[in-house]
Short mmCIF file of C-alpha atoms and ligand atoms in Angstrom, two decimals:
data_model
loop_
_atom_site.label_atom_id
_atom_site.label_comp_id
_atom_site.label_asym_id
_atom_site.label_seq_id
_atom_site.Cartn_x
_atom_site.Cartn_y
_atom_site.Cartn_z
CA MET A 1 52.03 20.18 220.38
CA LYS A 2 54.02 19.48 217.24
CA GLN A 3 55.94 22.74 217.68
CA PHE A 4 56.68 21.77 221.26
CA VAL A 5 58.08 18.42 220.13
CA VAL A 6 60.25 20.19 217.55
CA PHE A 7 61.42 22.58 220.26
CA LEU A 8 62.30 19.65 222.54
CA TYR A 9 64.16 18.00 219.67
CA PHE A 10 66.32 21.11 219.22
CA LEU A 11 66.92 21.37 222.96
CA ILE A 12 68.23 17.81 222.99
CA HIS A 13 70.17 18.07 219.73
CA CYS A 14 71.46 21.62 219.99
CA GLU A 15 75.09 20.58 220.53
CA ALA A 16 76.96 21.82 217.46
CA VAL A 17 78.73 19.13 215.46
CA LEU A 18 82.43 19.57 216.20
CA ASN A 19 84.90 20.44 213.48
CA ASP A 20 87.19 17.44 213.04
CA ARG A 21 89.56 19.22 210.63
CA PRO A 22 90.66 22.13 212.85
CA ILE A 23 93.33 24.55 211.63
CA ILE A 24 95.11 26.80 214.10
CA GLY A 25 97.00 29.97 213.22
CA VAL A 26 100.30 30.40 215.06
CA LEU A 27 101.77 33.88 215.18
CA SER A 28 105.41 34.27 214.13
CA GLN A 29 107.76 36.82 215.68
CA GLU A 30 110.78 38.92 214.78
CA LEU A 31 114.21 37.33 215.21
CA THR A 32 116.03 37.97 218.47
CA ASP A 33 119.53 39.43 218.07
CA MET A 34 120.99 36.02 218.88
CA ILE A 35 118.91 34.26 216.23
CA ALA A 36 119.48 37.08 213.72
CA ASP A 37 123.25 36.63 214.11
CA ASN A 38 122.91 33.19 212.57
CA TYR A 39 119.81 33.38 210.40
CA GLY A 40 119.19 37.08 209.78
CA ASP A 41 120.63 37.18 206.27
CA ASN A 42 117.64 35.41 204.76
CA TYR A 43 114.87 35.64 207.31
CA VAL A 44 112.99 38.21 209.38
CA SER A 45 110.67 36.08 211.53
CA TYR A 46 110.28 32.59 213.00
CA ILE A 47 108.16 30.08 214.90
CA ALA A 48 109.78 27.44 217.12
CA ALA A 49 108.74 24.08 215.65
CA SER A 50 107.78 22.72 219.10
CA TYR A 51 104.55 24.78 219.02
CA ILE A 52 103.64 23.29 215.66
CA LYS A 53 104.33 19.72 216.78
CA HIS A 54 102.36 20.31 220.01
CA LEU A 55 99.26 21.27 217.99
CA GLU A 56 99.75 18.74 215.20
CA SER A 57 100.09 15.86 217.63
CA ALA A 58 96.80 16.92 219.26
CA GLY A 59 94.96 16.67 215.94
CA ALA A 60 95.19 20.11 214.33
CA ARG A 61 96.88 21.51 211.27
CA VAL A 62 98.74 24.78 211.51
CA VAL A 63 98.92 27.95 209.47
CA PRO A 64 101.83 30.27 210.20
CA VAL A 65 100.70 33.86 210.72
CA TRP A 66 103.17 36.44 209.43
CA ILE A 67 104.10 39.64 211.20
CA ASN A 68 104.23 43.04 209.49
CA GLN A 69 101.29 42.39 207.14
CA THR A 70 98.22 44.36 206.10
CA SER A 71 94.98 44.50 208.10
CA GLU A 72 93.32 42.73 205.21
CA TYR A 73 95.68 39.78 205.74
CA TYR A 74 94.92 39.48 209.48
CA GLU A 75 91.21 39.67 208.74
CA TYR A 76 91.63 36.90 206.17
CA ILE A 77 93.43 34.74 208.75
CA VAL A 78 90.88 35.24 211.53
CA ASN A 79 88.08 34.41 209.11
CA SER A 80 89.81 31.28 207.80
CA VAL A 81 91.38 29.49 210.77
CA ASN A 82 89.62 27.96 213.78
CA GLY A 83 91.74 29.51 216.51
CA LEU A 84 94.98 31.31 217.22
CA VAL A 85 98.08 30.60 219.31
CA ILE A 86 100.38 33.44 220.32
CA PRO A 87 103.58 31.65 221.32
CA GLY A 88 106.29 32.58 223.77
CA GLY A 89 109.58 34.15 222.79
CA ALA A 90 111.45 37.38 223.27
CA ALA A 91 109.83 40.02 221.08
CA PRO A 92 109.44 43.61 222.29
CA PHE A 93 105.95 45.01 222.86
CA ASN A 94 106.81 48.44 221.41
CA ALA A 95 107.90 47.59 217.85
CA SER A 96 105.52 48.82 215.17
CA ASP A 97 106.15 46.05 212.64
CA GLY A 98 106.39 42.88 214.76
CA TYR A 99 104.73 40.34 217.02
CA ALA A 100 103.03 42.76 219.41
CA THR A 101 101.42 44.85 216.68
CA ALA A 102 100.21 41.79 214.79
CA GLY A 103 99.06 40.28 218.10
CA LYS A 104 97.05 43.38 218.88
CA GLU A 105 95.35 43.35 215.51
CA LEU A 106 94.51 39.65 215.83
CA TYR A 107 93.30 40.08 219.42
CA ASN A 108 90.88 42.82 218.39
CA LEU A 109 89.61 40.79 215.45
CA ALA A 110 89.16 37.72 217.70
CA LYS A 111 87.20 39.80 220.20
CA GLN A 112 85.01 41.08 217.39
CA LYS A 113 84.39 37.55 216.07
CA ASN A 114 83.30 36.35 219.50
CA GLU A 115 81.06 39.36 219.92
CA GLU A 116 79.44 38.44 216.60
CA GLY A 117 78.71 35.00 218.05
CA VAL A 118 81.53 33.06 216.38
CA ASN A 119 83.51 31.04 218.93
CA PHE A 120 87.12 31.95 218.10
CA PRO A 121 89.65 30.72 220.71
CA VAL A 122 92.99 32.42 221.40
CA LEU A 123 95.78 30.95 223.47
CA GLY A 124 98.79 32.91 224.70
CA VAL A 125 101.85 30.99 225.92
CA CYS A 126 104.48 32.71 228.11
CA LEU A 127 105.16 36.01 226.29
CA GLY A 128 101.84 35.45 224.51
CA PHE A 129 100.12 35.08 227.90
CA GLU A 130 101.71 38.38 228.95
CA LEU A 131 100.62 40.01 225.69
CA LEU A 132 97.00 38.93 226.24
CA ALA A 133 97.01 40.51 229.69
CA VAL A 134 98.58 43.73 228.40
CA LEU A 135 96.17 43.96 225.44
CA SER A 136 93.19 43.37 227.75
CA ALA A 137 94.39 46.43 229.72
CA ASP A 138 94.41 48.60 226.57
CA GLU A 139 98.17 48.12 226.26
CA TYR A 140 99.00 49.25 229.78
CA ASP A 141 102.11 47.21 230.60
CA LEU A 142 101.00 45.70 233.89
CA ARG A 143 103.83 43.11 234.13
CA SER A 144 106.34 43.05 236.96
CA ILE A 145 109.94 41.90 236.60
CA CYS A 146 110.70 38.54 238.19
CA ASP A 147 113.19 36.66 235.97
CA ILE A 148 112.39 33.01 236.53
CA GLN A 149 114.55 31.14 234.05
CA ASN A 150 114.84 27.43 233.42
CA VAL A 151 112.81 26.36 236.46
CA ALA A 152 110.23 23.57 236.40
CA LEU A 153 107.46 24.06 238.95
CA PRO A 154 104.09 22.59 239.96
CA LEU A 155 100.80 24.49 239.74
CA ASN A 156 98.88 25.62 242.78
CA PHE A 157 95.26 25.74 241.61
CA SER A 158 92.95 28.52 242.74
CA SER A 159 89.96 27.42 244.80
CA ASP A 160 87.44 27.48 241.92
CA TYR A 161 89.63 26.10 239.12
CA LYS A 162 87.27 23.12 238.70
CA SER A 163 84.58 25.43 237.33
CA SER A 164 86.93 26.66 234.57
CA ARG A 165 86.79 25.65 230.94
CA MET A 166 90.51 24.89 230.99
CA TYR A 167 90.44 22.37 233.83
CA LYS A 168 86.86 21.15 234.16
CA ASP A 169 87.69 17.96 232.26
CA ALA A 170 91.05 17.30 233.95
CA SER A 171 91.08 13.92 235.70
CA ASP A 172 91.98 13.73 239.38
CA GLU A 173 95.16 11.97 238.29
CA MET A 174 96.13 14.85 235.95
CA VAL A 175 95.37 17.46 238.61
CA LYS A 176 97.54 15.58 241.08
CA ILE A 177 100.44 15.42 238.60
CA MET A 178 100.23 19.16 237.91
CA GLN A 179 99.95 19.95 241.62
CA THR A 180 102.73 17.78 242.96
CA GLU A 181 105.32 17.32 240.21
CA ASN A 182 107.65 19.82 238.53
CA VAL A 183 105.97 19.50 235.15
CA THR A 184 105.65 23.14 234.02
CA ILE A 185 108.86 24.77 232.78
CA ASN A 186 109.29 28.52 233.29
CA PHE A 187 111.43 30.91 231.20
CA HIS A 188 110.29 34.48 231.79
CA HIS A 189 111.67 37.90 232.62
CA TRP A 190 108.24 39.10 233.73
CA CYS A 191 105.51 37.81 235.98
CA ILE A 192 101.86 38.72 236.29
CA THR A 193 100.58 38.82 239.85
CA ASP A 194 97.12 39.45 241.29
CA ASN A 195 98.31 42.98 242.06
CA ASP A 196 99.40 43.53 238.45
CA LEU A 197 95.96 42.50 237.16
CA ALA A 198 94.34 44.85 239.69
CA GLU A 199 96.67 47.69 238.71
CA GLY A 200 95.67 47.21 235.06
CA ASN A 201 91.99 47.16 236.09
CA VAL A 202 91.56 43.76 234.46
CA SER A 203 90.99 41.47 237.47
CA ASP A 204 87.37 41.08 236.37
CA GLN A 205 88.45 40.07 232.83
CA TRP A 206 90.65 37.15 233.87
CA HIS A 207 89.72 34.15 235.94
CA VAL A 208 93.00 33.14 237.56
CA LEU A 209 93.17 29.34 237.57
CA SER A 210 96.58 28.64 239.08
CA TYR A 211 99.63 30.22 240.64
CA SER A 212 103.22 29.09 240.81
CA GLU A 213 105.74 30.20 243.35
CA TYR A 214 109.50 30.56 243.18
CA ASN A 215 112.09 32.38 245.27
CA GLY A 216 109.40 34.27 247.16
CA THR A 217 107.44 35.38 244.08
CA LYS A 218 103.91 34.03 243.63
CA PHE A 219 102.72 34.61 240.08
CA VAL A 220 99.72 33.72 237.93
CA SER A 221 100.58 30.58 235.97
CA SER A 222 97.30 30.10 234.08
CA PHE A 223 94.15 32.07 233.45
CA GLU A 224 91.13 32.27 231.15
CA HIS A 225 89.04 35.19 230.04
CA THR A 226 85.68 35.62 231.76
CA GLU A 227 83.87 36.61 228.56
CA TYR A 228 85.79 35.25 225.55
CA PRO A 229 87.41 31.84 224.83
CA PHE A 230 90.85 33.37 225.51
CA TYR A 231 93.42 31.40 227.53
CA GLY A 232 96.94 31.91 228.77
CA TYR A 233 99.71 30.21 230.67
CA GLN A 234 103.09 31.45 231.77
CA PHE A 235 104.84 28.08 231.33
CA HIS A 236 105.71 26.05 228.24
CA PRO A 237 103.92 22.69 227.95
CA GLU A 238 105.23 22.19 224.40
CA LYS A 239 108.82 21.94 225.63
CA ASN A 240 108.07 18.86 227.76
CA THR A 241 107.81 16.71 224.65
CA PHE A 242 109.56 18.67 221.93
CA GLU A 243 112.55 20.63 223.29
CA TRP A 244 115.68 18.78 224.38
CA LYS A 245 118.41 21.42 224.92
CA ILE A 246 120.79 19.68 227.27
CA THR A 247 121.33 22.78 229.44
CA ASN A 248 117.57 23.29 229.92
CA ASN A 249 115.52 21.65 232.66
CA ASN A 250 112.57 20.84 230.40
CA PRO A 251 110.78 18.00 232.18
CA HIS A 252 110.63 14.82 230.11
CA THR A 253 109.07 12.32 232.50
CA ALA A 254 106.13 10.24 231.28
CA ASN A 255 103.83 12.43 233.37
CA ALA A 256 105.35 15.63 231.94
CA VAL A 257 104.50 14.35 228.46
CA LEU A 258 100.91 13.67 229.58
CA VAL A 259 100.75 17.29 230.78
CA GLU A 260 101.93 18.53 227.36
CA GLN A 261 99.24 16.40 225.73
CA TYR A 262 96.58 17.72 228.12
CA TYR A 263 97.20 21.33 227.12
CA GLY A 264 97.57 20.49 223.41
CA SER A 265 94.23 18.63 223.38
CA PHE A 266 92.59 21.43 225.31
CA ILE A 267 93.32 24.15 222.77
CA VAL A 268 92.73 21.93 219.74
CA ASN A 269 89.35 20.89 221.18
CA GLU A 270 88.50 24.57 221.60
CA ALA A 271 89.30 25.07 217.90
CA ARG A 272 86.96 22.18 217.02
CA LYS A 273 84.09 24.42 218.17
CA ASN A 274 84.82 26.82 215.31
CA ASN A 275 83.60 26.33 211.74
CA ASN A 276 85.70 28.86 209.81
CA SER A 277 87.36 27.67 206.65
CA PHE A 278 89.60 29.01 203.90
CA PRO A 279 87.73 30.19 200.80
CA ASN A 280 88.81 27.12 198.86
CA PHE A 281 91.05 24.09 199.06
CA ASN A 282 93.93 25.72 197.16
CA GLN A 283 93.98 28.66 199.52
CA GLU A 284 94.07 26.28 202.45
CA MET A 285 96.96 24.30 200.92
CA GLU A 286 98.91 27.48 200.24
CA ALA A 287 98.54 28.71 203.79
CA LEU A 288 99.43 25.52 205.69
CA ILE A 289 102.80 25.12 207.38
CA TYR A 290 103.38 21.92 205.37
CA ASN A 291 104.72 24.13 202.58
CA TYR A 292 107.62 25.29 204.80
CA SER A 293 110.55 23.34 206.12
CA THR A 294 112.32 23.44 209.46
CA SER A 295 115.95 24.31 210.16
CA TYR A 296 117.91 22.28 212.69
CA THR A 297 118.87 24.95 215.21
CA THR A 298 119.87 23.11 218.37
CA HIS A 299 123.49 24.33 218.37
CA ASN A 300 122.76 28.06 218.45
CA THR A 301 119.21 28.54 219.77
CA PRO A 302 117.13 27.07 222.65
CA PHE A 303 115.03 25.24 220.04
CA GLU A 304 115.65 21.95 218.29
CA GLN A 305 114.00 23.12 215.08
CA ILE A 306 112.68 26.45 213.83
CA TYR A 307 110.46 27.50 210.94
CA PHE A 308 111.92 30.68 209.44
CA PHE A 309 110.09 33.16 207.22
CA PRO A 310 111.48 35.68 204.74
CA ARG A 311 110.22 39.25 204.46
CA THR A 312 107.81 38.70 201.62
CA ARG A 313 105.23 36.02 201.12
CA SER A 314 105.83 34.46 197.75
CA ASN A 315 103.18 31.81 198.08
CA LEU A 316 100.24 33.32 199.92
CA GLN A 317 97.40 35.22 198.38
CA VAL A 318 95.02 37.17 200.55
CA TYR A 319 91.39 36.95 199.60
CA ASN A 320 88.97 39.56 200.80
CA TYR A 321 86.77 37.41 203.00
CA HIS A 322 83.68 39.47 202.17
CA ASN A 323 83.88 37.99 198.69
CA TYR A 324 83.26 34.41 199.67
CA HIS A 325 80.66 32.52 201.63
CA SER A 326 81.72 31.73 205.15
CA SER A 327 79.45 28.69 205.07
CA ASN A 328 81.09 27.03 202.06
CA ASN A 329 82.15 23.49 202.64
CA TYR A 330 84.50 22.32 199.94
CA TYR A 331 84.94 18.86 201.43
CA ASN A 332 81.41 17.81 200.45
C1 LIG B 401 79.41 23.66 211.59
O1 LIG B 401 78.52 23.72 210.49
C2 LIG B 401 77.72 22.54 210.33
C3 LIG B 401 76.94 22.69 209.02
O2 LIG B 401 76.33 23.93 208.93
C4 LIG B 401 76.81 22.38 211.54
O3 LIG B 401 76.06 21.22 211.44
C5 LIG B 401 77.69 22.28 212.79
O4 LIG B 401 76.88 22.22 213.95
C6 LIG B 401 78.63 23.48 212.89
N1 LIG B 401 79.56 23.24 213.97
C7 LIG B 401 80.03 24.21 214.78
C8 LIG B 401 81.05 23.79 215.77
O5 LIG B 401 79.65 25.36 214.70
C1 LIG B 402 108.03 45.61 207.69
O1 LIG B 402 107.76 46.04 206.36
C2 LIG B 402 108.41 47.22 205.99
C3 LIG B 402 108.01 47.62 204.59
O2 LIG B 402 107.10 46.76 204.02
C4 LIG B 402 109.92 47.05 206.08
O3 LIG B 402 110.57 48.25 205.81
C5 LIG B 402 110.28 46.59 207.49
O4 LIG B 402 111.65 46.32 207.56
C6 LIG B 402 109.51 45.35 207.83
N1 LIG B 402 109.81 44.91 209.19
C7 LIG B 402 110.00 43.63 209.51
C8 LIG B 402 110.28 43.33 210.96
O5 LIG B 402 109.97 42.74 208.71
C1 LIG B 403 111.30 49.64 223.08
O1 LIG B 403 111.62 49.54 224.46
C2 LIG B 403 113.00 49.24 224.67
C3 LIG B 403 113.21 48.96 226.14
O2 LIG B 403 112.31 49.63 226.95
C4 LIG B 403 113.84 50.42 224.17
O3 LIG B 403 115.21 50.15 224.37
C5 LIG B 403 113.56 50.60 222.68
O4 LIG B 403 114.26 51.72 222.20
C6 LIG B 403 112.08 50.77 222.41
N1 LIG B 403 111.87 50.71 220.96
C7 LIG B 403 110.99 51.48 220.33
C8 LIG B 403 110.85 51.26 218.87
O5 LIG B 403 110.34 52.34 220.91
C1 LIG B 404 98.69 27.07 247.46
O1 LIG B 404 98.05 28.29 247.69
C2 LIG B 404 97.41 28.35 248.95
C3 LIG B 404 96.59 29.64 249.02
O2 LIG B 404 97.30 30.71 248.45
C4 LIG B 404 98.45 28.28 250.05
O3 LIG B 404 97.84 28.32 251.32
C5 LIG B 404 99.22 26.98 249.90
O4 LIG B 404 100.28 26.94 250.80
C6 LIG B 404 99.77 26.84 248.49
N1 LIG B 404 100.31 25.51 248.33
C7 LIG B 404 101.51 25.26 247.85
C8 LIG B 404 101.89 23.83 247.72
O5 LIG B 404 102.26 26.16 247.50
C1 LIG B 405 110.48 21.34 242.21
O1 LIG B 405 111.41 22.35 241.89
C2 LIG B 405 111.62 23.24 242.97
C3 LIG B 405 112.45 24.40 242.44
O2 LIG B 405 113.60 23.97 241.79
C4 LIG B 405 112.28 22.48 244.11
O3 LIG B 405 112.47 23.36 245.19
C5 LIG B 405 111.35 21.34 244.53
O4 LIG B 405 111.99 20.53 245.49
C6 LIG B 405 110.99 20.46 243.35
N1 LIG B 405 109.92 19.55 243.74
C7 LIG B 405 109.87 18.29 243.38
C8 LIG B 405 108.67 17.50 243.83
O5 LIG B 405 110.74 17.76 242.72
C1 LIG B 406 92.53 51.97 236.68
O1 LIG B 406 91.40 52.64 237.20
C2 LIG B 406 91.73 53.75 238.02
C3 LIG B 406 90.45 54.28 238.64
O2 LIG B 406 89.49 54.47 237.66
C4 LIG B 406 92.45 54.80 237.18
O3 LIG B 406 92.84 55.88 237.99
C5 LIG B 406 93.70 54.18 236.57
O4 LIG B 406 94.33 55.08 235.69
C6 LIG B 406 93.33 52.91 235.79
N1 LIG B 406 94.53 52.25 235.35
C7 LIG B 406 94.73 51.86 234.10
C8 LIG B 406 96.01 51.18 233.81
O5 LIG B 406 93.91 52.01 233.22
C1 LIG B 407 115.92 35.34 244.40
O1 LIG B 407 115.50 36.71 244.52
C2 LIG B 407 116.54 37.58 244.94
C3 LIG B 407 115.96 38.99 245.06
O2 LIG B 407 114.65 38.97 245.49
C4 LIG B 407 117.65 37.59 243.93
O3 LIG B 407 118.71 38.42 244.39
C5 LIG B 407 118.16 36.17 243.74
O4 LIG B 407 119.11 36.16 242.69
C6 LIG B 407 117.01 35.24 243.37
N1 LIG B 407 117.50 33.87 243.32
C7 LIG B 407 117.22 33.03 242.32
C8 LIG B 407 117.80 31.67 242.41
O5 LIG B 407 116.52 33.35 241.37
C1 LIG B 408 104.15 26.25 198.19
O1 LIG B 408 104.88 27.46 198.10
C2 LIG B 408 105.39 27.74 196.81
C3 LIG B 408 106.17 29.02 196.87
O2 LIG B 408 106.98 29.10 197.97
C4 LIG B 408 104.26 27.84 195.80
O3 LIG B 408 104.76 28.05 194.53
C5 LIG B 408 103.42 26.58 195.87
O4 LIG B 408 102.29 26.74 195.05
C6 LIG B 408 102.96 26.27 197.27
N1 LIG B 408 102.29 25.00 197.30
C7 LIG B 408 101.00 24.90 197.54
C8 LIG B 408 100.45 23.50 197.58
O5 LIG B 408 100.31 25.86 197.78
#
């Protein structure tokens, strides 16, 4: 009887306590030729600051994840942060020392973590969304060319989107905004269609949650993985609030800002379900983006501000995660 009561107690109280100090890793990427023309003398990689602000304003801290590093480093990152964002951009998928190679390594580590029972969320935005799809197909490049640039569109939800993790908590009001207003901005050379997923043999891996349609092309605009907490969208919610390039059609209505906040809260809340931490407080401080400053780049890039990174990390040590307890809690 007593055991039964204890069992009932655990059934009722089994919800894990959420992590209210989430830290999200954001992958950097190699400079485009255009950015390198202006900033290539001192830097080799960057993150658009809008991604950082998007996550910070939803209650997370951010750690920049460097490209072209050792496996030990990526392992350290995946064991220390509470989730990963692979942002959009213009990096090639075939370079051996850049975004795609680092993304692949992180994707495999994230899969492994989840298989070990650790909830480790990964979000891909635009090019990052495409990379997730390609990596899920063992690097078969399933994308089709569509070139939809600078176009804000609504989402057309798939019939069972309400049963998804990404949208189950969306209010009717939010769904209506996303469905009827041009609140998702598109900048992509490639699309992923139902046919592309089928051709890559990954239709069963991705639950397609919405489509968007433009100039006769209907493409997947958001999806989530059927097995892992992996998410992707083809559009850029972060630009609604944080990118103001005058020649871009980034939507800035009050509802567009609510949409940005919806997606930011979604991924940060996913990271709250993860309990990873850095080995100690100093390591955490060293890794955080607070130790980097932004450059004002509005005149020669599509971004208001960018975080740039040099080739070598002067300030980050990599600890072998096997050498410390994953359950340490240095806040107590
Ligand atoms: C994190 O760890 C604490 C202490 O062990 C535990 O109470 C909590 O449920 C864990 N939370 C998650 C999200 O795993
Ligand atoms: C990657 O690192 C190698 C050597 O460490 C260097 O030669 C190469 O230029 C680096 N590539 C990038 C994109 O930083
Ligand atoms: C990557 O692909 C592009 C375009 O398909 C090609 O121009 C480039 O040479 C390739 N780079 C490498 C390193 O294979
Ligand atoms: C949404 O998709 C459905 C099914 O594909 C289609 O019948 C409908 O016309 C689409 N709605 C809009 C607004 O594009
Ligand atoms: C949304 O944008 C599309 C493409 O530019 C346009 O055809 C459509 O009229 C717009 N819809 C609304 C509600 O503004
Ligand atoms: C998909 O599966 C089919 C049938 O097994 C196979 O012929 C094809 O090569 C696979 N495609 C990819 C991209 O793996
Ligand atoms: C629409 O698609 C056609 C080809 O399918 C292309 O020639 C045209 O430039 C596209 N228009 C826009 C506005 O993207
Ligand atoms: C910030 O980075 C510098 C080197 O760039 C390093 O010396 C310093 O210790 C770092 N600050 C913290 C709090 O880790």
